[in-house]
Amino acid sequence: SPEWIESLLMGSGLLRQALVFCEARPHCVALIVPLSSQISTDRIRKAVELINQQLPDYAQIENFDVVAPFTPENGLLTQTGKVKRDDVITHYSCTLAALYSTSYFISHAENSVYKNIISGE
């Protein structure tokens, strides 16, 4: 269960939401929502690298992507604030496949559309 890894990520103070996926895979990947668009991908990457130092090999996050917030409006969060994990997996199936098929950190955080989504513009 990746909740303990998600807790470590959330403890970085940089993130609004984080979901980690490790099921039946050789390594873990994460979908990350930063607190604001002002938080750079490099800063998140450094935080992930520090967290990885605390984790056993099988639990380390090899890749992550920065995504739009999970909300009740986009169907990825319940009204009580719980992430709909299965719906997130379906919604981000292509992203998760890409994360598992590459061996380096990728992110769309520099994309202006993403910055507008995060800042609510």
PDB file of C-alpha atoms in Angstrom:
ATOM      1  CA  SER A   1       0.000   0.000   0.000  1.00  0.00           C
ATOM      2  CA  PRO A   2       1.552   3.323  -1.083  1.00  0.00           C
ATOM      3  CA  GLU A   3      -0.117   5.542   1.536  1.00  0.00           C
ATOM      4  CA  TRP A   4       3.056   5.756   3.650  1.00  0.00           C
ATOM      5  CA  ILE A   5       5.025   6.946   0.610  1.00  0.00           C
ATOM      6  CA  GLU A   6       2.303   9.506  -0.131  1.00  0.00           C
ATOM      7  CA  SER A   7       2.555  10.713   3.486  1.00  0.00           C
ATOM      8  CA  LEU A   8       6.290  11.283   3.076  1.00  0.00           C
ATOM      9  CA  LEU A   9       5.661  13.244  -0.125  1.00  0.00           C
ATOM     10  CA  MET A  10       2.975  15.360   1.525  1.00  0.00           C
ATOM     11  CA  GLY A  11       5.376  16.026   4.401  1.00  0.00           C
ATOM     12  CA  SER A  12       7.636  17.927   1.991  1.00  0.00           C
ATOM     13  CA  GLY A  13       5.361  20.959   2.334  1.00  0.00           C
ATOM     14  CA  LEU A  14       5.438  21.459  -1.446  1.00  0.00           C
ATOM     15  CA  LEU A  15       2.403  19.443  -2.466  1.00  0.00           C
ATOM     16  CA  ARG A  16      -1.352  19.821  -2.432  1.00  0.00           C
ATOM     17  CA  GLN A  17      -1.973  16.197  -3.465  1.00  0.00           C
ATOM     18  CA  ALA A  18       0.122  13.127  -4.272  1.00  0.00           C
ATOM     19  CA  LEU A  19      -0.819   9.655  -5.455  1.00  0.00           C
ATOM     20  CA  VAL A  20       1.758   6.876  -5.653  1.00  0.00           C
ATOM     21  CA  PHE A  21       1.370   3.722  -7.739  1.00  0.00           C
ATOM     22  CA  CYS A  22       3.480   0.605  -7.145  1.00  0.00           C
ATOM     23  CA  GLU A  23       1.093  -2.296  -7.685  1.00  0.00           C
ATOM     24  CA  ALA A  24       2.738  -5.285  -9.404  1.00  0.00           C
ATOM     25  CA  ARG A  25       5.475  -3.086 -10.821  1.00  0.00           C
ATOM     26  CA  PRO A  26       9.257  -3.074 -10.354  1.00  0.00           C
ATOM     27  CA  HIS A  27       9.197   0.522  -9.114  1.00  0.00           C
ATOM     28  CA  CYS A  28       6.819   3.272  -8.046  1.00  0.00           C
ATOM     29  CA  VAL A  29       5.564   6.310  -9.921  1.00  0.00           C
ATOM     30  CA  ALA A  30       3.577   9.301  -8.675  1.00  0.00           C
ATOM     31  CA  LEU A  31       1.044  11.858  -9.825  1.00  0.00           C
ATOM     32  CA  ILE A  32       1.788  15.099  -8.016  1.00  0.00           C
ATOM     33  CA  VAL A  33      -0.165  18.332  -7.526  1.00  0.00           C
ATOM     34  CA  PRO A  34       2.023  21.156  -6.150  1.00  0.00           C
ATOM     35  CA  LEU A  35       0.687  23.753  -3.726  1.00  0.00           C
ATOM     36  CA  SER A  36       1.159  26.411  -6.416  1.00  0.00           C
ATOM     37  CA  SER A  37       2.487  26.875  -9.923  1.00  0.00           C
ATOM     38  CA  GLN A  38       5.394  28.796  -8.370  1.00  0.00           C
ATOM     39  CA  ILE A  39       6.907  25.517  -7.147  1.00  0.00           C
ATOM     40  CA  SER A  40       9.301  24.362  -9.853  1.00  0.00           C
ATOM     41  CA  THR A  41       9.572  20.841 -11.168  1.00  0.00           C
ATOM     42  CA  ASP A  42      13.242  20.844 -10.137  1.00  0.00           C
ATOM     43  CA  ARG A  43      12.286  21.645  -6.549  1.00  0.00           C
ATOM     44  CA  ILE A  44       9.771  18.783  -6.541  1.00  0.00           C
ATOM     45  CA  ARG A  45      12.352  16.469  -8.139  1.00  0.00           C
ATOM     46  CA  LYS A  46      14.872  17.312  -5.396  1.00  0.00           C
ATOM     47  CA  ALA A  47      12.249  16.625  -2.722  1.00  0.00           C
ATOM     48  CA  VAL A  48      11.422  13.262  -4.347  1.00  0.00           C
ATOM     49  CA  GLU A  49      15.130  12.380  -4.472  1.00  0.00           C
ATOM     50  CA  LEU A  50      15.499  13.183  -0.747  1.00  0.00           C
ATOM     51  CA  ILE A  51      12.421  11.116   0.100  1.00  0.00           C
ATOM     52  CA  ASN A  52      13.763   8.233  -2.009  1.00  0.00           C
ATOM     53  CA  GLN A  53      16.840   8.150   0.254  1.00  0.00           C
ATOM     54  CA  GLN A  54      14.519   7.225   3.150  1.00  0.00           C
ATOM     55  CA  LEU A  55      12.757   4.455   1.209  1.00  0.00           C
ATOM     56  CA  PRO A  56      13.711   0.852   0.449  1.00  0.00           C
ATOM     57  CA  ASP A  57      14.507   0.211  -3.227  1.00  0.00           C
ATOM     58  CA  TYR A  58      11.110  -1.331  -4.002  1.00  0.00           C
ATOM     59  CA  ALA A  59       9.294   1.774  -2.715  1.00  0.00           C
ATOM     60  CA  GLN A  60      11.375   4.472  -4.397  1.00  0.00           C
ATOM     61  CA  ILE A  61       9.640   6.794  -6.838  1.00  0.00           C
ATOM     62  CA  GLU A  62      11.369   6.434 -10.188  1.00  0.00           C
ATOM     63  CA  ASN A  63       9.128   8.813 -12.138  1.00  0.00           C
ATOM     64  CA  PHE A  64       6.476  11.407 -11.434  1.00  0.00           C
ATOM     65  CA  ASP A  65       4.313  13.793 -13.361  1.00  0.00           C
ATOM     66  CA  VAL A  66       2.750  17.053 -12.255  1.00  0.00           C
ATOM     67  CA  VAL A  67      -0.991  17.062 -12.917  1.00  0.00           C
ATOM     68  CA  ALA A  68      -4.032  19.272 -12.360  1.00  0.00           C
ATOM     69  CA  PRO A  69      -5.689  19.033  -8.927  1.00  0.00           C
ATOM     70  CA  PHE A  70      -8.066  16.173  -8.178  1.00  0.00           C
ATOM     71  CA  THR A  71     -11.459  17.793  -7.487  1.00  0.00           C
ATOM     72  CA  PRO A  72     -15.116  16.771  -7.130  1.00  0.00           C
ATOM     73  CA  GLU A  73     -15.756  18.785 -10.316  1.00  0.00           C
ATOM     74  CA  ASN A  74     -13.418  16.658 -12.432  1.00  0.00           C
ATOM     75  CA  GLY A  75     -14.714  13.480 -10.777  1.00  0.00           C
ATOM     76  CA  LEU A  76     -11.396  12.538  -9.169  1.00  0.00           C
ATOM     77  CA  LEU A  77     -12.281  13.504  -5.588  1.00  0.00           C
ATOM     78  CA  THR A  78     -15.351  12.721  -3.476  1.00  0.00           C
ATOM     79  CA  GLN A  79     -17.358  15.509  -1.846  1.00  0.00           C
ATOM     80  CA  THR A  80     -15.679  14.522   1.444  1.00  0.00           C
ATOM     81  CA  GLY A  81     -12.193  14.980  -0.020  1.00  0.00           C
ATOM     82  CA  LYS A  82     -11.168  11.381  -0.692  1.00  0.00           C
ATOM     83  CA  VAL A  83      -9.322  10.651  -3.923  1.00  0.00           C
ATOM     84  CA  LYS A  84     -11.162   8.256  -6.254  1.00  0.00           C
ATOM     85  CA  ARG A  85      -8.077   6.160  -6.960  1.00  0.00           C
ATOM     86  CA  ASP A  86      -9.680   3.924  -9.619  1.00  0.00           C
ATOM     87  CA  ASP A  87     -11.024   6.969 -11.476  1.00  0.00           C
ATOM     88  CA  VAL A  88      -7.588   8.631 -11.323  1.00  0.00           C
ATOM     89  CA  ILE A  89      -6.019   5.465 -12.765  1.00  0.00           C
ATOM     90  CA  THR A  90      -8.547   5.494 -15.615  1.00  0.00           C
ATOM     91  CA  HIS A  91      -8.214   9.253 -16.234  1.00  0.00           C
ATOM     92  CA  TYR A  92      -4.401   9.170 -16.233  1.00  0.00           C
ATOM     93  CA  SER A  93      -3.887   5.726 -17.808  1.00  0.00           C
ATOM     94  CA  CYS A  94      -1.743   7.099 -20.658  1.00  0.00           C
ATOM     95  CA  THR A  95       0.327   9.215 -18.265  1.00  0.00           C
ATOM     96  CA  LEU A  96       0.887   6.263 -15.925  1.00  0.00           C
ATOM     97  CA  ALA A  97       1.900   4.047 -18.858  1.00  0.00           C
ATOM     98  CA  ALA A  98       4.407   6.701 -19.964  1.00  0.00           C
ATOM     99  CA  LEU A  99       5.787   7.019 -16.432  1.00  0.00           C
ATOM    100  CA  TYR A 100       6.360   3.287 -16.247  1.00  0.00           C
ATOM    101  CA  SER A 101       7.946   3.127 -19.706  1.00  0.00           C
ATOM    102  CA  THR A 102      10.572   5.831 -19.148  1.00  0.00           C
ATOM    103  CA  SER A 103      13.497   5.899 -16.770  1.00  0.00           C
ATOM    104  CA  TYR A 104      13.673   9.607 -16.069  1.00  0.00           C
ATOM    105  CA  PHE A 105      11.492  12.203 -14.395  1.00  0.00           C
ATOM    106  CA  ILE A 106       8.992  13.837 -16.738  1.00  0.00           C
ATOM    107  CA  SER A 107       6.658  16.707 -16.091  1.00  0.00           C
ATOM    108  CA  HIS A 108       4.293  19.109 -17.766  1.00  0.00           C
ATOM    109  CA  ALA A 109       4.721  21.703 -15.016  1.00  0.00           C
ATOM    110  CA  GLU A 110       6.320  24.262 -17.313  1.00  0.00           C
ATOM    111  CA  ASN A 111       3.289  24.134 -19.591  1.00  0.00           C
ATOM    112  CA  SER A 112       1.368  27.429 -19.447  1.00  0.00           C
ATOM    113  CA  VAL A 113      -1.981  25.610 -19.618  1.00  0.00           C
ATOM    114  CA  TYR A 114      -0.995  23.692 -16.488  1.00  0.00           C
ATOM    115  CA  LYS A 115       0.037  26.898 -14.710  1.00  0.00           C
ATOM    116  CA  ASN A 116      -3.357  28.407 -15.548  1.00  0.00           C
ATOM    117  CA  ILE A 117      -5.157  25.318 -14.203  1.00  0.00           C
ATOM    118  CA  ILE A 118      -3.236  25.427 -10.915  1.00  0.00           C
ATOM    119  CA  SER A 119      -3.578  29.175 -10.406  1.00  0.00           C
ATOM    120  CA  GLY A 120      -7.265  29.139 -11.376  1.00  0.00           C
ATOM    121  CA  GLU A 121      -6.823  31.619 -14.214  1.00  0.00           C
TER     122      GLU A 121
END
